[in-house]
Short mmCIF file of C-alpha atoms in Angstrom, two decimals:
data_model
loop_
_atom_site.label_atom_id
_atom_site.label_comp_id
_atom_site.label_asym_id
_atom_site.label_seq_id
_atom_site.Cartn_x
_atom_site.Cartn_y
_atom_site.Cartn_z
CA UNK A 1 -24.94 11.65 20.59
CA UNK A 2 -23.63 13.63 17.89
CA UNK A 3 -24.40 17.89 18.14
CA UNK A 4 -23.61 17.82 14.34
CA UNK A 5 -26.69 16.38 12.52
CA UNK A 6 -24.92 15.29 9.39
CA UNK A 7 -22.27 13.21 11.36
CA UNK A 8 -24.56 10.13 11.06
CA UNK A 9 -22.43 6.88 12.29
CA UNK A 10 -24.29 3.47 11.00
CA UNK A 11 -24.76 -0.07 12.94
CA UNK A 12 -27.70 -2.58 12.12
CA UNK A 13 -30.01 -3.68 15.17
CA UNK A 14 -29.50 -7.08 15.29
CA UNK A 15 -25.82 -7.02 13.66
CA UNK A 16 -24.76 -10.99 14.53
CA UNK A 17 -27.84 -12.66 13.04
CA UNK A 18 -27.97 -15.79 10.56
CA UNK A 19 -27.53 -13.66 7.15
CA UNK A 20 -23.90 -14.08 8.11
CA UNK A 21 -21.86 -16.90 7.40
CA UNK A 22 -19.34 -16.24 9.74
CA UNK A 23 -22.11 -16.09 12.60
CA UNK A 24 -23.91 -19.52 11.22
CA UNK A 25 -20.75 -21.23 11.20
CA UNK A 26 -20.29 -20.47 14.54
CA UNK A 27 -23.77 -20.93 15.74
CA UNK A 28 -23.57 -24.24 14.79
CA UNK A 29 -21.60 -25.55 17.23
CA UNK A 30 -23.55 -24.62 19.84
CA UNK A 31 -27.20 -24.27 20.94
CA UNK A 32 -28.06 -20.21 20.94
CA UNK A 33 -28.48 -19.89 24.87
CA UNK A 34 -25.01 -21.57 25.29
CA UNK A 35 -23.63 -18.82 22.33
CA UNK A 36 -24.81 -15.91 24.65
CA UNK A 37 -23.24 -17.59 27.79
CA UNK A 38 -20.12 -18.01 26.24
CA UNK A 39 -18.01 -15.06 26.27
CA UNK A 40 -15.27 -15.73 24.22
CA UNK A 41 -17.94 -16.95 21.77
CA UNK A 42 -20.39 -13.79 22.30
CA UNK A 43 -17.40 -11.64 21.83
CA UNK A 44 -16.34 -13.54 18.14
CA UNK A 45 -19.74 -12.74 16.61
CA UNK A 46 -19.97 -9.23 18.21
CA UNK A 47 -16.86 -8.29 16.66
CA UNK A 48 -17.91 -9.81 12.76
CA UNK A 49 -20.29 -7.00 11.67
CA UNK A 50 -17.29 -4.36 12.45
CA UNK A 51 -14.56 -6.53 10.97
CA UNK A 52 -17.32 -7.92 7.31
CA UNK A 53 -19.41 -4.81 7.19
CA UNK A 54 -17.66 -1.81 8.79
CA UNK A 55 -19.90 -0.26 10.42
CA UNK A 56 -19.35 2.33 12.95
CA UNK A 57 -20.47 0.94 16.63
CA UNK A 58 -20.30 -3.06 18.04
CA UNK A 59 -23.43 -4.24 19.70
CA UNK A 60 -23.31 -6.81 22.34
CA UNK A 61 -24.06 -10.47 21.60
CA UNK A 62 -26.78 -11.74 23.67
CA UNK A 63 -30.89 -11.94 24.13
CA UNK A 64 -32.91 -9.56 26.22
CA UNK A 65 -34.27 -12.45 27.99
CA UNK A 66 -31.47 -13.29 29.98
CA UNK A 67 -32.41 -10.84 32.53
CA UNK A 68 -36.09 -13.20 33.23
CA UNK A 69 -33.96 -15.67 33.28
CA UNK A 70 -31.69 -14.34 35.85
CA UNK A 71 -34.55 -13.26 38.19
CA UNK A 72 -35.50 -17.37 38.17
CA UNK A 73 -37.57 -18.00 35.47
CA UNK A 74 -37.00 -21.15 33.22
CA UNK A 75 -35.90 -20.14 29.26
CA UNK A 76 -36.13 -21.76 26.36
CA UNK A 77 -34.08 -20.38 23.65
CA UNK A 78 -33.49 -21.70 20.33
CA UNK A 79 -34.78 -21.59 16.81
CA UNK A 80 -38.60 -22.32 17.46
CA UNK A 81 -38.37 -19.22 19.16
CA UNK A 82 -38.21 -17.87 22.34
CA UNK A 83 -40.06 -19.58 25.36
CA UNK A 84 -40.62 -19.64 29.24
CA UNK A 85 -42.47 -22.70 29.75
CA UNK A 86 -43.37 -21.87 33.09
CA UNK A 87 -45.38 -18.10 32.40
CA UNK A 88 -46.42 -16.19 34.69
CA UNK A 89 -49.81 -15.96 35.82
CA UNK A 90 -50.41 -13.71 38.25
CA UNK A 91 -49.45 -12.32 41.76
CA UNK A 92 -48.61 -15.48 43.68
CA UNK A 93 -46.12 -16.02 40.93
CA UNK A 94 -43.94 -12.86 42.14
CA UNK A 95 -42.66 -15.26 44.93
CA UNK A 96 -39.99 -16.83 42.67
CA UNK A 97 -38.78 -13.83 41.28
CA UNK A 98 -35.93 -11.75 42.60
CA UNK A 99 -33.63 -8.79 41.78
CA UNK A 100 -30.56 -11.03 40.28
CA UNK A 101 -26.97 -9.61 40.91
CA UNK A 102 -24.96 -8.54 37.48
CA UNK A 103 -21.87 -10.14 38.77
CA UNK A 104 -23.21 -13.48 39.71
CA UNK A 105 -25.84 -14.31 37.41
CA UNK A 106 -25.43 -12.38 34.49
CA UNK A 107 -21.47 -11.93 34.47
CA UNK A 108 -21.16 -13.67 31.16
CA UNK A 109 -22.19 -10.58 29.56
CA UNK A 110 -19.89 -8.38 31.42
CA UNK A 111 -17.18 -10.46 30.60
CA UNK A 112 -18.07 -10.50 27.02
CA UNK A 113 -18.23 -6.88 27.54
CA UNK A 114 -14.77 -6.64 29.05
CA UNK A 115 -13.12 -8.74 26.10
CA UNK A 116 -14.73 -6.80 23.29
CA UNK A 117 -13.38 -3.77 24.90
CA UNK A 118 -10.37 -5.53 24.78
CA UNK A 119 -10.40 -6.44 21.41
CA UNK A 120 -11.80 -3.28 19.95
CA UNK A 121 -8.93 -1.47 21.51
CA UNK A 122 -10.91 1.83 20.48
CA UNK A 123 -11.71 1.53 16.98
CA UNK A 124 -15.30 1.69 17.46
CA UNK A 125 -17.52 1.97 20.31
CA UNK A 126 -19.67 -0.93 22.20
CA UNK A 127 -23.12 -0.36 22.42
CA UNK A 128 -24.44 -2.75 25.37
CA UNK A 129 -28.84 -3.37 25.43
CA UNK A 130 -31.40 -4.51 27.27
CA UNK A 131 -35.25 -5.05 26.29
CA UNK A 132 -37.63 -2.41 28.20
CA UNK A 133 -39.69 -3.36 31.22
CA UNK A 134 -43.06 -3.70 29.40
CA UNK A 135 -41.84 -6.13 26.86
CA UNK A 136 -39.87 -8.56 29.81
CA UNK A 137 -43.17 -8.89 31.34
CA UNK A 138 -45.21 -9.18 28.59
CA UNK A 139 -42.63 -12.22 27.18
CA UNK A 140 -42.95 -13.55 30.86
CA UNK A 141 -46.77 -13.46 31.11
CA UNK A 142 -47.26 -14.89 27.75
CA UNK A 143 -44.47 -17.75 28.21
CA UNK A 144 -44.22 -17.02 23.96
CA UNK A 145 -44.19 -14.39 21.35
CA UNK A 146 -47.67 -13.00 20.90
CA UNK A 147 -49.67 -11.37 18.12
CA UNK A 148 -52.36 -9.54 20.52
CA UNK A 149 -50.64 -10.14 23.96
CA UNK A 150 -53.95 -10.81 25.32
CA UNK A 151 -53.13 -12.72 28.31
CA UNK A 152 -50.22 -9.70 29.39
CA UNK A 153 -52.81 -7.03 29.11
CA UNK A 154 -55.43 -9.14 30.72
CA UNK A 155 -53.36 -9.48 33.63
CA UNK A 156 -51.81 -5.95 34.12
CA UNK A 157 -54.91 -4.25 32.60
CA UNK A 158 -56.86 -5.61 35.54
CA UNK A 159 -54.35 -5.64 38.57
CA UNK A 160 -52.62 -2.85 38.82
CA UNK A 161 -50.71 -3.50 42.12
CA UNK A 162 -49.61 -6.85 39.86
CA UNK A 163 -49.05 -4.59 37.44
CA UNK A 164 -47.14 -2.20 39.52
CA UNK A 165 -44.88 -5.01 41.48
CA UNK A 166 -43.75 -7.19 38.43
CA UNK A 167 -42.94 -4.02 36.61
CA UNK A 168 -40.89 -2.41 39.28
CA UNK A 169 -38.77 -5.40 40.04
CA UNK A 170 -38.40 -5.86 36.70
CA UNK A 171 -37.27 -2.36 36.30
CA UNK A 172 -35.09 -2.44 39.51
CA UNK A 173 -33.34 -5.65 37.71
CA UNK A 174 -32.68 -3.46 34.58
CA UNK A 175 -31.34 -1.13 36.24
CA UNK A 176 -28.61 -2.71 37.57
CA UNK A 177 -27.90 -4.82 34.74
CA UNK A 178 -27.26 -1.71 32.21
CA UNK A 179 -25.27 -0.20 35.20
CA UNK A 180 -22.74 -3.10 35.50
CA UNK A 181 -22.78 -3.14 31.52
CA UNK A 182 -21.57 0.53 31.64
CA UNK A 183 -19.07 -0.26 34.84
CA UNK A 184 -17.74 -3.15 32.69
CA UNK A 185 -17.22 -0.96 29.60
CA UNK A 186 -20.17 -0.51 27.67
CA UNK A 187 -19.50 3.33 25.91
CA UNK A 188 -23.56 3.15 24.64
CA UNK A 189 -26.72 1.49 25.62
CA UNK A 190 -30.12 0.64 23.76
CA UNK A 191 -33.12 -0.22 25.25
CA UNK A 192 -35.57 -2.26 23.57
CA UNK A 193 -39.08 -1.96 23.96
CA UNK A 194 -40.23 -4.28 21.71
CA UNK A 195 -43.55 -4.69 22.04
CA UNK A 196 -44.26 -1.11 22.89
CA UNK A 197 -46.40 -0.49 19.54
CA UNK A 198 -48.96 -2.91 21.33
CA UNK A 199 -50.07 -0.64 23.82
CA UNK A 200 -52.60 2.29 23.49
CA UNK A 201 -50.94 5.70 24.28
CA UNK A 202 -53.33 5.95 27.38
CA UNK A 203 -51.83 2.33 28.55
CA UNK A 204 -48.02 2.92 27.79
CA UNK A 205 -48.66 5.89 29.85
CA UNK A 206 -49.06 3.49 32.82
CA UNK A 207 -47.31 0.23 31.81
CA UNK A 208 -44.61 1.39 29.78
CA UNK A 209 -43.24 4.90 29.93
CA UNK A 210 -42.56 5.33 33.37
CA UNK A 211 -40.52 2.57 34.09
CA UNK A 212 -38.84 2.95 31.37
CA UNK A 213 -38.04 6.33 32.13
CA UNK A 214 -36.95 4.83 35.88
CA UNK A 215 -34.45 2.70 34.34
CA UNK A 216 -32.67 5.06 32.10
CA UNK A 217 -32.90 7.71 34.95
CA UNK A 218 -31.05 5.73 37.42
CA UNK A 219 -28.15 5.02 35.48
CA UNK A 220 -24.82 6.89 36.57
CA UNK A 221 -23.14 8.11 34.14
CA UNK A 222 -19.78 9.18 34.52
CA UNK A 223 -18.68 9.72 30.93
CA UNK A 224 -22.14 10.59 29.49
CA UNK A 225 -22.53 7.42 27.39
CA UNK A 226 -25.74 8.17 25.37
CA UNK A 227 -28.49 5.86 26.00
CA UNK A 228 -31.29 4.86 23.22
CA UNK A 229 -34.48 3.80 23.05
CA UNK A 230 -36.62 1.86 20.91
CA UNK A 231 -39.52 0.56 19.92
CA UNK A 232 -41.50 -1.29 17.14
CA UNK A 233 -45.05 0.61 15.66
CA UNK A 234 -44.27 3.18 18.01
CA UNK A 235 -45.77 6.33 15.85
CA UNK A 236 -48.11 7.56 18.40
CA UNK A 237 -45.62 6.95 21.05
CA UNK A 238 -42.96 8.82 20.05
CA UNK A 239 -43.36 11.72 22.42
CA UNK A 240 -43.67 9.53 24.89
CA UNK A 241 -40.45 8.07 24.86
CA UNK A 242 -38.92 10.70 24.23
CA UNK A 243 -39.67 12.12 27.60
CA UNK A 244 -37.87 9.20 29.38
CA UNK A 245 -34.57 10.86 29.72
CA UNK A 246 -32.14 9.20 26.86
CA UNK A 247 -30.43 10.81 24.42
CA UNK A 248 -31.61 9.50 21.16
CA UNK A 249 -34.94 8.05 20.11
CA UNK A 250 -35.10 5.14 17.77
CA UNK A 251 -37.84 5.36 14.82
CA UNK A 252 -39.34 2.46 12.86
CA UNK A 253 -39.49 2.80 9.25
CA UNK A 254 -43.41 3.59 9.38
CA UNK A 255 -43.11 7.08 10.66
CA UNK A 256 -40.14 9.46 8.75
CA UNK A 257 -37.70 11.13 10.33
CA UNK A 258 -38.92 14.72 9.80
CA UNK A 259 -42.92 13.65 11.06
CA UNK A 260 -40.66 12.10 14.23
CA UNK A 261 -38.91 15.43 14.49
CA UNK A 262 -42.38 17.05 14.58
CA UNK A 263 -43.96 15.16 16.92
CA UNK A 264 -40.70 14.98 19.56
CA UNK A 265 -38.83 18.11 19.20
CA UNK A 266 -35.23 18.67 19.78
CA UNK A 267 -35.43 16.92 22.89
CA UNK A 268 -33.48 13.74 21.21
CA UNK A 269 -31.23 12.74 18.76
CA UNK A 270 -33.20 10.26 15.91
CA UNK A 271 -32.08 7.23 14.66
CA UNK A 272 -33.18 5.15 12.11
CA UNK A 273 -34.95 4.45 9.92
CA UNK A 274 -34.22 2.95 6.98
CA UNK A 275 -37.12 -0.38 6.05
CA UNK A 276 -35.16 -3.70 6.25
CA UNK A 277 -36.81 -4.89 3.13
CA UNK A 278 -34.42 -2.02 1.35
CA UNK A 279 -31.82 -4.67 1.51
CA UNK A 280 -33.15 -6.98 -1.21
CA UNK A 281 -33.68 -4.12 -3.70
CA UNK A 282 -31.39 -3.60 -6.85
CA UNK A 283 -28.51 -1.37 -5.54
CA UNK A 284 -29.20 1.73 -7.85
CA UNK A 285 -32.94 1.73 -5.46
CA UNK A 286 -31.10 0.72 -2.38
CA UNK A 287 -28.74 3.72 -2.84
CA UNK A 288 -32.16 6.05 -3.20
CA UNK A 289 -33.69 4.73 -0.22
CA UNK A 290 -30.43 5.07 1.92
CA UNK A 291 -30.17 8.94 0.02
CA UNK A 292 -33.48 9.12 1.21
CA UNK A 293 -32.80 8.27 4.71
CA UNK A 294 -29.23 10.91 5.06
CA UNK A 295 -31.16 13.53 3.54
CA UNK A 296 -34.43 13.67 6.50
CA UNK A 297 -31.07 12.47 8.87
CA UNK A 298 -29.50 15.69 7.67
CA UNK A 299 -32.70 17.76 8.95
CA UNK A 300 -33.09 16.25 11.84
CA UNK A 301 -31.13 18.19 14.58
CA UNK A 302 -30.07 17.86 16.98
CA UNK A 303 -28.61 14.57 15.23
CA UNK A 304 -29.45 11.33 13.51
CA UNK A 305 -27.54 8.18 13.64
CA UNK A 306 -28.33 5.52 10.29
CA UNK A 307 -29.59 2.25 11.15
CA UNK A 308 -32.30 0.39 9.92
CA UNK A 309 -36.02 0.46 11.21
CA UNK A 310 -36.09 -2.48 12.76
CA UNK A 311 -33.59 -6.05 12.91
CA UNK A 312 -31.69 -7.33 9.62
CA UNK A 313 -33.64 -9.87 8.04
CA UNK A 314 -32.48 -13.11 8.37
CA UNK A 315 -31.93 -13.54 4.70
CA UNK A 316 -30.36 -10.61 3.57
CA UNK A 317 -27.77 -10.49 1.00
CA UNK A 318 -24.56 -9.57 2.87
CA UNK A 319 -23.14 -7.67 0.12
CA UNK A 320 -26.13 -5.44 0.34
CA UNK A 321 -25.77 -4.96 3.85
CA UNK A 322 -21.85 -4.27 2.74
CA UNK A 323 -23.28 -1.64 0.18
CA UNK A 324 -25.50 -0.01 2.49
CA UNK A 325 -22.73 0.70 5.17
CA UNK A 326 -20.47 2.03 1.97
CA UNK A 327 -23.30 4.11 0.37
CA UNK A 328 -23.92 5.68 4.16
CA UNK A 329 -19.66 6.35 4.31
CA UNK A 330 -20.03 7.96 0.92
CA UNK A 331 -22.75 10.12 1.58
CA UNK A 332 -21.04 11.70 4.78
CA UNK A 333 -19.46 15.11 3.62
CA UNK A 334 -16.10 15.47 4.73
CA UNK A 335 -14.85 16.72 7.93
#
């Protein structure tokens, strides 16, 4: 986390997606699941936003749903969308879920970890991720993506010992997974909470927020890399996550910087928050929007990191993304 509030880095969420060329070509040698279990593979299309768009940090290549998948659920991953054909459906279900080991089942990622590392050598830093408790189960309850999640909040909503027990192995999972990604070089981590916007404050109070908060909480460490959450049409949770412990609080485009500075304090560092859709404008009202952006940024101490309010679209012009990262460099003031 930056102390200086007008040292704002940039990355996009979502950095290795198919408005890249470099990415599709490589994507299309292999099916997506087989991408994120292939390090050497992981690692190229980590590395291509830093080398085509400069941006300041490197996320990690791979899905948030790995860690389901670890724990012994089936996953189907591809370009229909993410699926676990076999949801969840309620306590008996727990049976065939355990706490996976980082080393064993998920060591793919660390050892695309350890070769980005390698191949960074230092120029920027690796940001490593992992989606939030509530939206794993949620994903694993509803087998699918949902619009209303009706069959997740059906089933926590009414049990909470279900509730409690999927959450807190789930959470116990995360925890060691973002604690091997830091052991195996990760120098950031974000948290996703995807689906957090589709909780009531009262709920995310008791599905969401605290275990959350346990899994940044239980992370050691040693060289204080920042951690950051985030999560979609989270306006009126915002204070909320805030309170879990990490260092910098991502914001959607729907709330601005300063109104998240209000509600949070100077607990956290923001980042954010610039609307994806910016992208497509003309670049004389892309260059307002991203003025726009450094400007609240620039208010917003304790510090502010640029980034988008949500993923790049998959059809964005990559010279706009190219412009955006410049226009960001160009409105730094010197140091």
């Amino acid at each position: 986390m930056k102390e200086e509030p007008d040292c704002t880095p940039v990355w996009f969420m979502r950095q290795a997606g198919r408005y890249l060329p470099e990415y599709r070509a490589v994507r299309a040698k292999v099916p997506f699941l087989t991408l994120c279990k292939t390090p050497v593979l992981a690692a190229e299309v980590t590395l291509q936003p830093v080398d085509i768009l400069r941006v300041d940090a490197a996320i990690l290549f791979s899905d948030i749903l790995v860690v389901p998948e670890a724990m012994g659920m089936h996953l189907v991953l591809d370009d229909a969308g993410p699926q676990f054909p076999q949801p969840l459906r309620g306590p008996e279900d727990l049976k065939d879920l355990h706490v996976p080991d980082p080393e064993q089942e998920l060591r793919y990622v660390l050892e695309a970890i350890r070769l980005v590392r390698k191949e960074l050598a230092g120029k920027v830093p690796l940001i490593g991720f992992c989606g939030a408790p509530w939206t794993l189960a949620a994903y694993m309850i509803e087998g699918r993506t949902s619009r209303g999640f009706e069959r997740a909040k059906a089933a926590l909503f009414g049990d909470e010992k279900f509730a409690d027990a999927l959450l807190s192995r789930i959470s116990a999972a995360l925890s060691l997974y973002l604690q091997a990604q830091l052991d195996s070089g990760a120098e950031a981590l974000q948290i996703f909470d995807s689906w957090a916007g589709a909780l009531s404050p009262a709920d995310y109070a008791r599905l969401g927020a605290p275990y959350l908060a346990r899994v940044v909480q239980s992370l050691r460490r040693a060289r204080k890399q920042p951690v950051i959450v985030f999560g979609v049409e989270t306006g009126e949770l915002l204070d909320q996550l805030a309170a879990t412990g990490a260092d910098v609080l991502g914001v959607d485009w729907r709330v601005p910087l300063d109104e998240a500075r209000r509600r949070v304090g100077s607990r956290v560092a923001l980042q954010g928050n610039l609307d994806p859709a910016s992208l497509f404008l003309t670049d004389a009202e892309l260059e307002k929007r991203v003025m726009r952006v450094l400007e609240e940024g620039r208010r917003a101490v304790p510090g502010h990191i640029f980034n988008l309010g949500h993923g790049i679209l998959p059809s964005t012009p990559v010279e706009s993304a190219k412009l955006a990262v410049e226009l960001v460099h160009r409105g730094l003031p010197a140091h």
